[in-house]
PDB file of C-alpha atoms and ligand atoms in Angstrom:
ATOM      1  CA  UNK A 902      11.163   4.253  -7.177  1.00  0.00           C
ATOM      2  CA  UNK A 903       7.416   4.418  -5.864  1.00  0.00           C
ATOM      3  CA  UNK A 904       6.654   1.813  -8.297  1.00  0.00           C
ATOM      4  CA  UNK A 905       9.494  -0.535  -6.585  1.00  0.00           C
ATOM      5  CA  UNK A 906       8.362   0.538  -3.074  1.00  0.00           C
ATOM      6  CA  UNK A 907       4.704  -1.012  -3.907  1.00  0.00           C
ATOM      7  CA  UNK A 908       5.887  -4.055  -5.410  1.00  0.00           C
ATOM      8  CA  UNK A 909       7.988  -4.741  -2.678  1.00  0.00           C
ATOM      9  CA  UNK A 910       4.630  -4.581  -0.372  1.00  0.00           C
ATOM     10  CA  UNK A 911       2.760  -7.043  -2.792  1.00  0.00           C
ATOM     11  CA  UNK A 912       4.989  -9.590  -2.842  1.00  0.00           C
ATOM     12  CA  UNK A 913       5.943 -10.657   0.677  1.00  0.00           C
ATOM     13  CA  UNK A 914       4.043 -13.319   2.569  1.00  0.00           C
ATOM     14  CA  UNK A 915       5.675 -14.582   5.709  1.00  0.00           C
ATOM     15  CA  UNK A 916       6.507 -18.291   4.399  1.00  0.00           C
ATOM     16  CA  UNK A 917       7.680 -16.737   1.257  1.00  0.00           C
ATOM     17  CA  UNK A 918      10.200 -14.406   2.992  1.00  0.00           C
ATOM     18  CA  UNK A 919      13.266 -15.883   1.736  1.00  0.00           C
ATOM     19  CA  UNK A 920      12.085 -15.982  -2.171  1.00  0.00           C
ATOM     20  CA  UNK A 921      11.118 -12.079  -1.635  1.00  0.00           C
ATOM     21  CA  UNK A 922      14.492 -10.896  -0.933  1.00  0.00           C
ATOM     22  CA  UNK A 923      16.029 -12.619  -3.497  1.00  0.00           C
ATOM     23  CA  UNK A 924      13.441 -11.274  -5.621  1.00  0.00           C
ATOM     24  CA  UNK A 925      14.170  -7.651  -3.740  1.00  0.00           C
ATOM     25  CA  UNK A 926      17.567  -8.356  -4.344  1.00  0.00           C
ATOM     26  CA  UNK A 927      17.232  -9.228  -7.863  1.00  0.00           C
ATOM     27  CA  UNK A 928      15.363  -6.302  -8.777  1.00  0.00           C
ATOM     28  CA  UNK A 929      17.477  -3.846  -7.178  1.00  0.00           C
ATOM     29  CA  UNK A 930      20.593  -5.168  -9.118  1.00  0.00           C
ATOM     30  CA  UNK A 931      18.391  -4.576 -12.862  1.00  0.00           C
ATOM     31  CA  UNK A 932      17.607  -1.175 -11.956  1.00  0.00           C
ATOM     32  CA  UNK A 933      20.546  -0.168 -10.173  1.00  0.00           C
ATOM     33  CA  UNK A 934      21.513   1.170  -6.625  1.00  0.00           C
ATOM     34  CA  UNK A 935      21.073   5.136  -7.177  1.00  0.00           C
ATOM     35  CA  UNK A 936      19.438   5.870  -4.172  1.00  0.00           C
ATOM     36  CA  UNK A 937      22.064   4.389  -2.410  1.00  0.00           C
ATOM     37  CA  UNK A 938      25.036   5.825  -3.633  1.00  0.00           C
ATOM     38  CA  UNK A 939      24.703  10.099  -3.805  1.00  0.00           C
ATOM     39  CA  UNK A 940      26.723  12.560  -4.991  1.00  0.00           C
ATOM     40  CA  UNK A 941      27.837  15.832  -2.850  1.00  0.00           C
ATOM     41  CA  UNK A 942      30.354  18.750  -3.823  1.00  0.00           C
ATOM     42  CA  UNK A 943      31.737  16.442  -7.106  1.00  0.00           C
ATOM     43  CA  UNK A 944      32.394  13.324  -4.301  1.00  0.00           C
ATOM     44  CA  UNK A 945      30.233  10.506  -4.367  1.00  0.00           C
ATOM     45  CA  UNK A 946      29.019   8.230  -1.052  1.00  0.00           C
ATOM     46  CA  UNK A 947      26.753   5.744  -0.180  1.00  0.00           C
ATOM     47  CA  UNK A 948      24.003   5.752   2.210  1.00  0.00           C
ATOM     48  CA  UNK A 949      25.103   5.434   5.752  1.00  0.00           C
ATOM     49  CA  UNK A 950      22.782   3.412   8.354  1.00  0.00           C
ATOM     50  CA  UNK A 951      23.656   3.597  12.041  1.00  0.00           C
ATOM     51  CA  UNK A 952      22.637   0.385  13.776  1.00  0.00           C
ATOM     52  CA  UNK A 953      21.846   0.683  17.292  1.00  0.00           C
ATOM     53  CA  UNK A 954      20.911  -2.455  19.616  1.00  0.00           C
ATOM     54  CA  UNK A 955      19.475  -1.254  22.661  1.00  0.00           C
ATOM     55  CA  UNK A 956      20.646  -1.894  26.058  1.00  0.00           C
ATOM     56  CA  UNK A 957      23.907  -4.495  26.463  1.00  0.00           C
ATOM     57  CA  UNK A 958      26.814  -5.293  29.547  1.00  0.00           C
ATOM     58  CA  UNK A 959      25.480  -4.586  32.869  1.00  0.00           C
ATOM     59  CA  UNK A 960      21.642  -2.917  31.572  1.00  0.00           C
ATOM     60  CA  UNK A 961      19.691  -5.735  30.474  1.00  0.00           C
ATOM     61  CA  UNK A 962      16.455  -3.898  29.263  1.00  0.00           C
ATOM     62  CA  UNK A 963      13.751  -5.035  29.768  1.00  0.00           C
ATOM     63  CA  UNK A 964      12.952  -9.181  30.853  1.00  0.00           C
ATOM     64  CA  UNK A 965      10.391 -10.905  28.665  1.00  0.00           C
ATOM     65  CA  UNK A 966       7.367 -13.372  30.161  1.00  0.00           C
ATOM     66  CA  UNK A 967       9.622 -16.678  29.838  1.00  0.00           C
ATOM     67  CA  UNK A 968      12.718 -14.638  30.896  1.00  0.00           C
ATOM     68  CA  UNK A 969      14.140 -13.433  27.841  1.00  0.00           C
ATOM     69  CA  UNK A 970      16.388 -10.638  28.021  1.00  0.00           C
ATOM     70  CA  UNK A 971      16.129  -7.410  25.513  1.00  0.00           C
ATOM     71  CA  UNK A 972      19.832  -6.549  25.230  1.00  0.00           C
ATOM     72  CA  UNK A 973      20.540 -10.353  24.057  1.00  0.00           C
ATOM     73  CA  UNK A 974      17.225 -10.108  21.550  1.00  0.00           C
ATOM     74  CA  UNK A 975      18.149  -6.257  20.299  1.00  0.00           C
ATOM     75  CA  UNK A 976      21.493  -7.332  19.514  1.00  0.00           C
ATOM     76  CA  UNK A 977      20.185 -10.661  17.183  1.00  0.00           C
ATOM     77  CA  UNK A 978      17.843  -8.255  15.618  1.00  0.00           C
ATOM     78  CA  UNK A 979      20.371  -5.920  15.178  1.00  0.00           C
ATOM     79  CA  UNK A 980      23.061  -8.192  13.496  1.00  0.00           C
ATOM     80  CA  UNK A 981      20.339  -9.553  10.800  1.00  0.00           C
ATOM     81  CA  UNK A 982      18.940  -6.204  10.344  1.00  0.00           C
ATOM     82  CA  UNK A 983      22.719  -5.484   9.257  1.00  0.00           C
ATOM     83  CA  UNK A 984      23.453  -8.093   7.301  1.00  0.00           C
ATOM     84  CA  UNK A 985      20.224  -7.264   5.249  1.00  0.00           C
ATOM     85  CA  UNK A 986      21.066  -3.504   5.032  1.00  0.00           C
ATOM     86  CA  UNK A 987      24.629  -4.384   3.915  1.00  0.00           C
ATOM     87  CA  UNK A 988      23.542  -6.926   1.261  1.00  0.00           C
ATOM     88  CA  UNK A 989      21.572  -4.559  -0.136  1.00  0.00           C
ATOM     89  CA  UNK A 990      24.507  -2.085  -0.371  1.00  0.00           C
ATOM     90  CA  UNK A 991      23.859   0.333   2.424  1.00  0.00           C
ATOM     91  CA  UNK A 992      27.500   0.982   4.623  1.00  0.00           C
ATOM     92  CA  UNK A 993      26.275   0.088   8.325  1.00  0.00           C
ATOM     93  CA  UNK A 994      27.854   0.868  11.213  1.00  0.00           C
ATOM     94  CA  UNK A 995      26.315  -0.659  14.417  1.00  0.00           C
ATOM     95  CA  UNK A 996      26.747   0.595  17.942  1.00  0.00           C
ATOM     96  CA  UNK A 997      28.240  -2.490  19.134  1.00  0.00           C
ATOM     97  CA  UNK A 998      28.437  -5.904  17.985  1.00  0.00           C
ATOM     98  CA  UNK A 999      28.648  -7.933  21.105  1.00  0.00           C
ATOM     99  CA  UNK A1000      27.411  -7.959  24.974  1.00  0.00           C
ATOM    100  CA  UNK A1001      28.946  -5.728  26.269  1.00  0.00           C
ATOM    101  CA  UNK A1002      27.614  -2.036  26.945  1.00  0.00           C
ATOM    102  CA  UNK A1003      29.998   0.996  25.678  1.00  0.00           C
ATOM    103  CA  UNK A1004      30.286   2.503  28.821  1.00  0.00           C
ATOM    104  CA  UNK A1005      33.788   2.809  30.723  1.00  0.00           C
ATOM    105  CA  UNK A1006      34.370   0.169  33.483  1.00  0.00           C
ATOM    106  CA  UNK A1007      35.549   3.277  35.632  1.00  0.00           C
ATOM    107  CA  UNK A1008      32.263   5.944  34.363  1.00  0.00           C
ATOM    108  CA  UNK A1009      30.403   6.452  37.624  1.00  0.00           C
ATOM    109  CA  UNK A1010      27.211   6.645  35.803  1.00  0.00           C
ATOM    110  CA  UNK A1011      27.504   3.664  33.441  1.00  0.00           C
ATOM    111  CA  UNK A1012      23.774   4.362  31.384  1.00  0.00           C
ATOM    112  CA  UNK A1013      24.038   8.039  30.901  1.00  0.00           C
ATOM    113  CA  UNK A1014      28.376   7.017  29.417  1.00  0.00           C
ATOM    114  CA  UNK A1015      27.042   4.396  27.517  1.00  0.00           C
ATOM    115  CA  UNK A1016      24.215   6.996  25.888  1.00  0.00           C
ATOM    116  CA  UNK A1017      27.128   9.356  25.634  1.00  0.00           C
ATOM    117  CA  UNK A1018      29.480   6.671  23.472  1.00  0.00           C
ATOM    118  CA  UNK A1019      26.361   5.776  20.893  1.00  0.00           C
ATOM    119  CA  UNK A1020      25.991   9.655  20.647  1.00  0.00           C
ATOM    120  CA  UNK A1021      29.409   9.717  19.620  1.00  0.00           C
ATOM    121  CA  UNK A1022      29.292   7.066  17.235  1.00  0.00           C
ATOM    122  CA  UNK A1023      26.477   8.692  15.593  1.00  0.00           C
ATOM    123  CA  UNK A1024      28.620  11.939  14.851  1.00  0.00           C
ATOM    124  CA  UNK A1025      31.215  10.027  13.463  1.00  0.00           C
ATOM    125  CA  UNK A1026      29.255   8.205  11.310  1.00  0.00           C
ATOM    126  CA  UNK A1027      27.304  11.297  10.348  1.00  0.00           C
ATOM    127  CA  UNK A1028      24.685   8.740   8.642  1.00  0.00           C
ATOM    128  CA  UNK A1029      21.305   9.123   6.284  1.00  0.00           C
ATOM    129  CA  UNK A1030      19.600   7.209   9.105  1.00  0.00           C
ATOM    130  CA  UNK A1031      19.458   5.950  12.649  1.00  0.00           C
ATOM    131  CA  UNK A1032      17.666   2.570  13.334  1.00  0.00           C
ATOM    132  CA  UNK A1033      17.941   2.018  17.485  1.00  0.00           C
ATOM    133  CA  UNK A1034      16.547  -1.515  17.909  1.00  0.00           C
ATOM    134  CA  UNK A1035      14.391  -2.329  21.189  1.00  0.00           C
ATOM    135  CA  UNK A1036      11.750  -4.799  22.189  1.00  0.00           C
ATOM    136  CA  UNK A1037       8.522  -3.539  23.989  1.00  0.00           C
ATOM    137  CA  UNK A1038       7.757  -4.651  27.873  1.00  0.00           C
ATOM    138  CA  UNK A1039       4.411  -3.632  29.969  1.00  0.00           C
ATOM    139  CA  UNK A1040       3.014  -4.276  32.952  1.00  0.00           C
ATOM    140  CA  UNK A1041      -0.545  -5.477  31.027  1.00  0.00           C
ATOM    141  CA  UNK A1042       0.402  -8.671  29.765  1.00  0.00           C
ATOM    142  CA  UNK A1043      -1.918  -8.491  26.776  1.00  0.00           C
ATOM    143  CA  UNK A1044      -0.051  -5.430  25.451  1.00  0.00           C
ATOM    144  CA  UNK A1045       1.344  -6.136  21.705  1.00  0.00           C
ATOM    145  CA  UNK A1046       2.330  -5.270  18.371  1.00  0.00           C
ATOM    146  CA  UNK A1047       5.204  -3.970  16.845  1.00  0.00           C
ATOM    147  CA  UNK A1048       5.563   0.128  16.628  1.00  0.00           C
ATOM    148  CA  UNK A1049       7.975   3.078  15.331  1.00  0.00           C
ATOM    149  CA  UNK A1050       9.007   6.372  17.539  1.00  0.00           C
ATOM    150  CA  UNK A1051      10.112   9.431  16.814  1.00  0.00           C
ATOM    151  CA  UNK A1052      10.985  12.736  17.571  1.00  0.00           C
ATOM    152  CA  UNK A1053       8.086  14.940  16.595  1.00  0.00           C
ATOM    153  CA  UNK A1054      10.410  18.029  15.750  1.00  0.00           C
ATOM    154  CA  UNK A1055      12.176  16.230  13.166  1.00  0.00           C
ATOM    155  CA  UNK A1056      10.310  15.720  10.614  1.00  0.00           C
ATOM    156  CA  UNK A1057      12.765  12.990   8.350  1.00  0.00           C
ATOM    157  CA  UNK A1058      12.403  11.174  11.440  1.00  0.00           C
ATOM    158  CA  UNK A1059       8.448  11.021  11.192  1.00  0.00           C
ATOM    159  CA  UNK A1060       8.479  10.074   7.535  1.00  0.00           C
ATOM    160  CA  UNK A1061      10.716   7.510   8.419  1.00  0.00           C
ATOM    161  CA  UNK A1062       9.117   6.296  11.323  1.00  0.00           C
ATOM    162  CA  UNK A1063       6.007   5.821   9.146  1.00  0.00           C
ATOM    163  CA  UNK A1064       7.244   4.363   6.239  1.00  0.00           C
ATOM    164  CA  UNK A1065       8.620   1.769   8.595  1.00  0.00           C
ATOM    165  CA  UNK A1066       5.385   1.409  10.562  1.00  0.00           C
ATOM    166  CA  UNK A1067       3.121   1.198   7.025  1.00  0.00           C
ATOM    167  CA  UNK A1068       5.474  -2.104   6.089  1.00  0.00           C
ATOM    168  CA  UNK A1069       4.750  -3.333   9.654  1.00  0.00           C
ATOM    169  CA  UNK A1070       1.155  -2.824   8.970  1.00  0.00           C
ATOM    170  CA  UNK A1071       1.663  -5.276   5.987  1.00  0.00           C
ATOM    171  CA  UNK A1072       3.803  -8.002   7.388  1.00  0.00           C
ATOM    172  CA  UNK A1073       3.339  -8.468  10.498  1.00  0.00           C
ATOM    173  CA  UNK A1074       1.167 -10.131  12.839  1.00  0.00           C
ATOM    174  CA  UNK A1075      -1.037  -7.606  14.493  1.00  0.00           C
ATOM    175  CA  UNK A1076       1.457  -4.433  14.472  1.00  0.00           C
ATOM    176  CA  UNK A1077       0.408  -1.088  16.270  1.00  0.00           C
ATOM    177  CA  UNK A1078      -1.615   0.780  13.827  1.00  0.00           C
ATOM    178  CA  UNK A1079       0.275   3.827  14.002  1.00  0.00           C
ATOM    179  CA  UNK A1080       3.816   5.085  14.572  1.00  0.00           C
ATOM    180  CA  UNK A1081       4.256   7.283  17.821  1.00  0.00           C
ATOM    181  CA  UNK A1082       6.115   9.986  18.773  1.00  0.00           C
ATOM    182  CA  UNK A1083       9.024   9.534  22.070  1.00  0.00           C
ATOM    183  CA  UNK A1084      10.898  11.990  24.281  1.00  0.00           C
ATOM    184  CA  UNK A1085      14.138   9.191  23.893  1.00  0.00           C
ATOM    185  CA  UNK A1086      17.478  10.449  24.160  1.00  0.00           C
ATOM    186  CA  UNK A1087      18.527   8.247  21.222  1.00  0.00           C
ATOM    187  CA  UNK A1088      16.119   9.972  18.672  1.00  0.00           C
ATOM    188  CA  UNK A1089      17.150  13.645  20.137  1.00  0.00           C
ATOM    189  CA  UNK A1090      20.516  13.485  21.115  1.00  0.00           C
ATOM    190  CA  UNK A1091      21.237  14.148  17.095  1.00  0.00           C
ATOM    191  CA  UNK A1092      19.938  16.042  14.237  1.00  0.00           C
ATOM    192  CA  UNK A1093      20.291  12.615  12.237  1.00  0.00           C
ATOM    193  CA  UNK A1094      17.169  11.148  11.214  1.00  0.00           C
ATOM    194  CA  UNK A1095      16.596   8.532  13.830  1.00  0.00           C
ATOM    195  CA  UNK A1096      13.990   6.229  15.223  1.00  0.00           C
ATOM    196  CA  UNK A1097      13.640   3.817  17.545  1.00  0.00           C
ATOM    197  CA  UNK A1098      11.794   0.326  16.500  1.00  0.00           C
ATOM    198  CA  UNK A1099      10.303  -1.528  19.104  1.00  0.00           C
ATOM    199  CA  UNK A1100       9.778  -4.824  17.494  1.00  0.00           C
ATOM    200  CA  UNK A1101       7.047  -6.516  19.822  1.00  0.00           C
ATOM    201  CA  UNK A1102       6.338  -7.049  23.434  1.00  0.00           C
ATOM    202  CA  UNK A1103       8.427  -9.588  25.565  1.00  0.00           C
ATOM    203  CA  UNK A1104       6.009  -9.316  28.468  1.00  0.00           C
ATOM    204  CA  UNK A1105       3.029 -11.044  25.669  1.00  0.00           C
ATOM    205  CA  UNK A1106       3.772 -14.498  25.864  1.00  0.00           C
ATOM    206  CA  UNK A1107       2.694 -15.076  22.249  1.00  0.00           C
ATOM    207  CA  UNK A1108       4.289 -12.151  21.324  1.00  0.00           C
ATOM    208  CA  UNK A1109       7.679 -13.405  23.390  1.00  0.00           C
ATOM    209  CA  UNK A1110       7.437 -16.862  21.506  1.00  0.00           C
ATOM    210  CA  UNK A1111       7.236 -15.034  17.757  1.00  0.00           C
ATOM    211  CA  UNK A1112      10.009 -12.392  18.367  1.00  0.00           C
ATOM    212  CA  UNK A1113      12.118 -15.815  19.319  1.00  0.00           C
ATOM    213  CA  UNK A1114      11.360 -17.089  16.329  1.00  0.00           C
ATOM    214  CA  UNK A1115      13.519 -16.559  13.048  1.00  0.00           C
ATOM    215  CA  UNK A1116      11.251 -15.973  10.756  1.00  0.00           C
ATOM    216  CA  UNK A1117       9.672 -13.676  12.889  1.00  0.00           C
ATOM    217  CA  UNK A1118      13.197 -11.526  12.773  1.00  0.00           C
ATOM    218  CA  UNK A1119      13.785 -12.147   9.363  1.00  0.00           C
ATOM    219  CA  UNK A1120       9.910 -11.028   9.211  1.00  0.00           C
ATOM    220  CA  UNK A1121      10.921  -7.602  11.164  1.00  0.00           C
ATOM    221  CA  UNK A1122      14.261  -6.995   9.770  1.00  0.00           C
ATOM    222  CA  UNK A1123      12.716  -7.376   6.044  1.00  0.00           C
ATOM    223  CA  UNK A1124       9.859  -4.779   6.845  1.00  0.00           C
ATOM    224  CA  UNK A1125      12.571  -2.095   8.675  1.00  0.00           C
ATOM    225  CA  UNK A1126      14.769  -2.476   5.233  1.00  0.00           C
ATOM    226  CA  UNK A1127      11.509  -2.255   3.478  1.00  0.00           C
ATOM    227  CA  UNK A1128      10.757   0.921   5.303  1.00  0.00           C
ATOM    228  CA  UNK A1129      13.946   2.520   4.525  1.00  0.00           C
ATOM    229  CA  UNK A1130      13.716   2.007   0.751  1.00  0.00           C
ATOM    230  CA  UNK A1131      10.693   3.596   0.804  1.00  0.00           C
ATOM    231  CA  UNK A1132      11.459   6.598   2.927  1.00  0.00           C
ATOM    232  CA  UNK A1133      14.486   6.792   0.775  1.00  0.00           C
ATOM    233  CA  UNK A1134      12.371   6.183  -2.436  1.00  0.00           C
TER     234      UNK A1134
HETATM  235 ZN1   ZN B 114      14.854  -1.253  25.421  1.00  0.00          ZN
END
């Protein structure tokens, strides 16, 4: 499987995107799926993914330089991340799939019961990995760069983080150099290994104008999957 996780860095270039998941693709059907499907106590499963797009309903996240909101971004990131992770023959199961937030019309606190519901979803799904999908905002306009965080006790989480963060390194443009550790509720609130992936600034306007862009996502999404192969691998 290392061998697979370096070709899989050698071959992308960000025009040839499209050929190197087929190729991906390709390859993974000759050799087979086994890291995706595991067997426990005699019963076999495959490889659960929890997909989480950040903010939605009445929180917004954060606005980007041309007004772009996060929660509409996240959630476009989130549903191509998916459709990647499912082609490839993980199960997902994403946090929500539209707008709206999770929390109850009728929860006083409407953030801290919408945290509560993608907590719960998490224990249900009791899955290999957590992927919580954000985009970056500063006060500096000239921050950038995509970047990985995790919860420094766990250390699945770490590897992960930096698996995800090394194929960032190698596709995108200008990426943070390293992944970082974050006190996030999302990344502690289970012992699942989880990070959060902030995929670029919306307060850089040149930033704003690739994370808009599809190849850009396609760009993103293909590195995250990338990532989880080879923390898998
Ligand atoms: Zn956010």
């Amino acid at each position: 499987m290392k061998k697979f996780g370096k070709l899989s860095c050698l071959i992308i270039k960000k025009k040839h995107l499209f050929i190197a998941l087929l190729v991906l693709l390709f390859v993974i059907s000759s050799i087979g799926v086994f890291f995706i499907v595991n067997t426990v106590n005699g019963e076999t499963y495959i490889n659960t993914i929890v997909i989480d797009a950040g903010h939605g309903g009445i929180d917004g996240g954060s606005i980007g330089y041309s007004g772009t909101i996060e929660k509409d971004i996240n959630l476009e990131y989130s549903k191509t991340l998916k459709n990647m992770c499912s082609e490839f023959g993980f199960k997902v199961v994403m946090t929500r799939t539209n707008d709206s937030g999770l929390y109850s019309p009728f929860a006083v606190n409407k953030k801290k019961d919408d945290m509560k519901k993608r907590k719960q979803i998490i224990e249900k799904a009791k899955p290999d990995i957590v992927i919580s999908i954000h985009m970056n905002s500063t006060q500096g306009k000239s921050s950038r760069g995509a970047q990985v965080f995790y919860n420094k006790e766990n250390e699945h989480s770490i590897n992960l983080a930096n698996s995800i963060q090394k194929q960032f390194q190698d596709k995108l443009v200008k990426p943070r150099k390293t992944a970082q550790s974050g006190d996030y509720y999302i990344v502690n609130c289970t012992p699942y290994t989880s990070v959060i992936v902030e995929c670029g600034f919306l307060s850089n306007k040149e930033e704003e104008k690739l994370l808009l862009s599809n190849d850009y996502k396609n760009n993103v999404c293909y590195s995250i999957l990338c990532g989880i192969i080879d923390y898998m691998a």
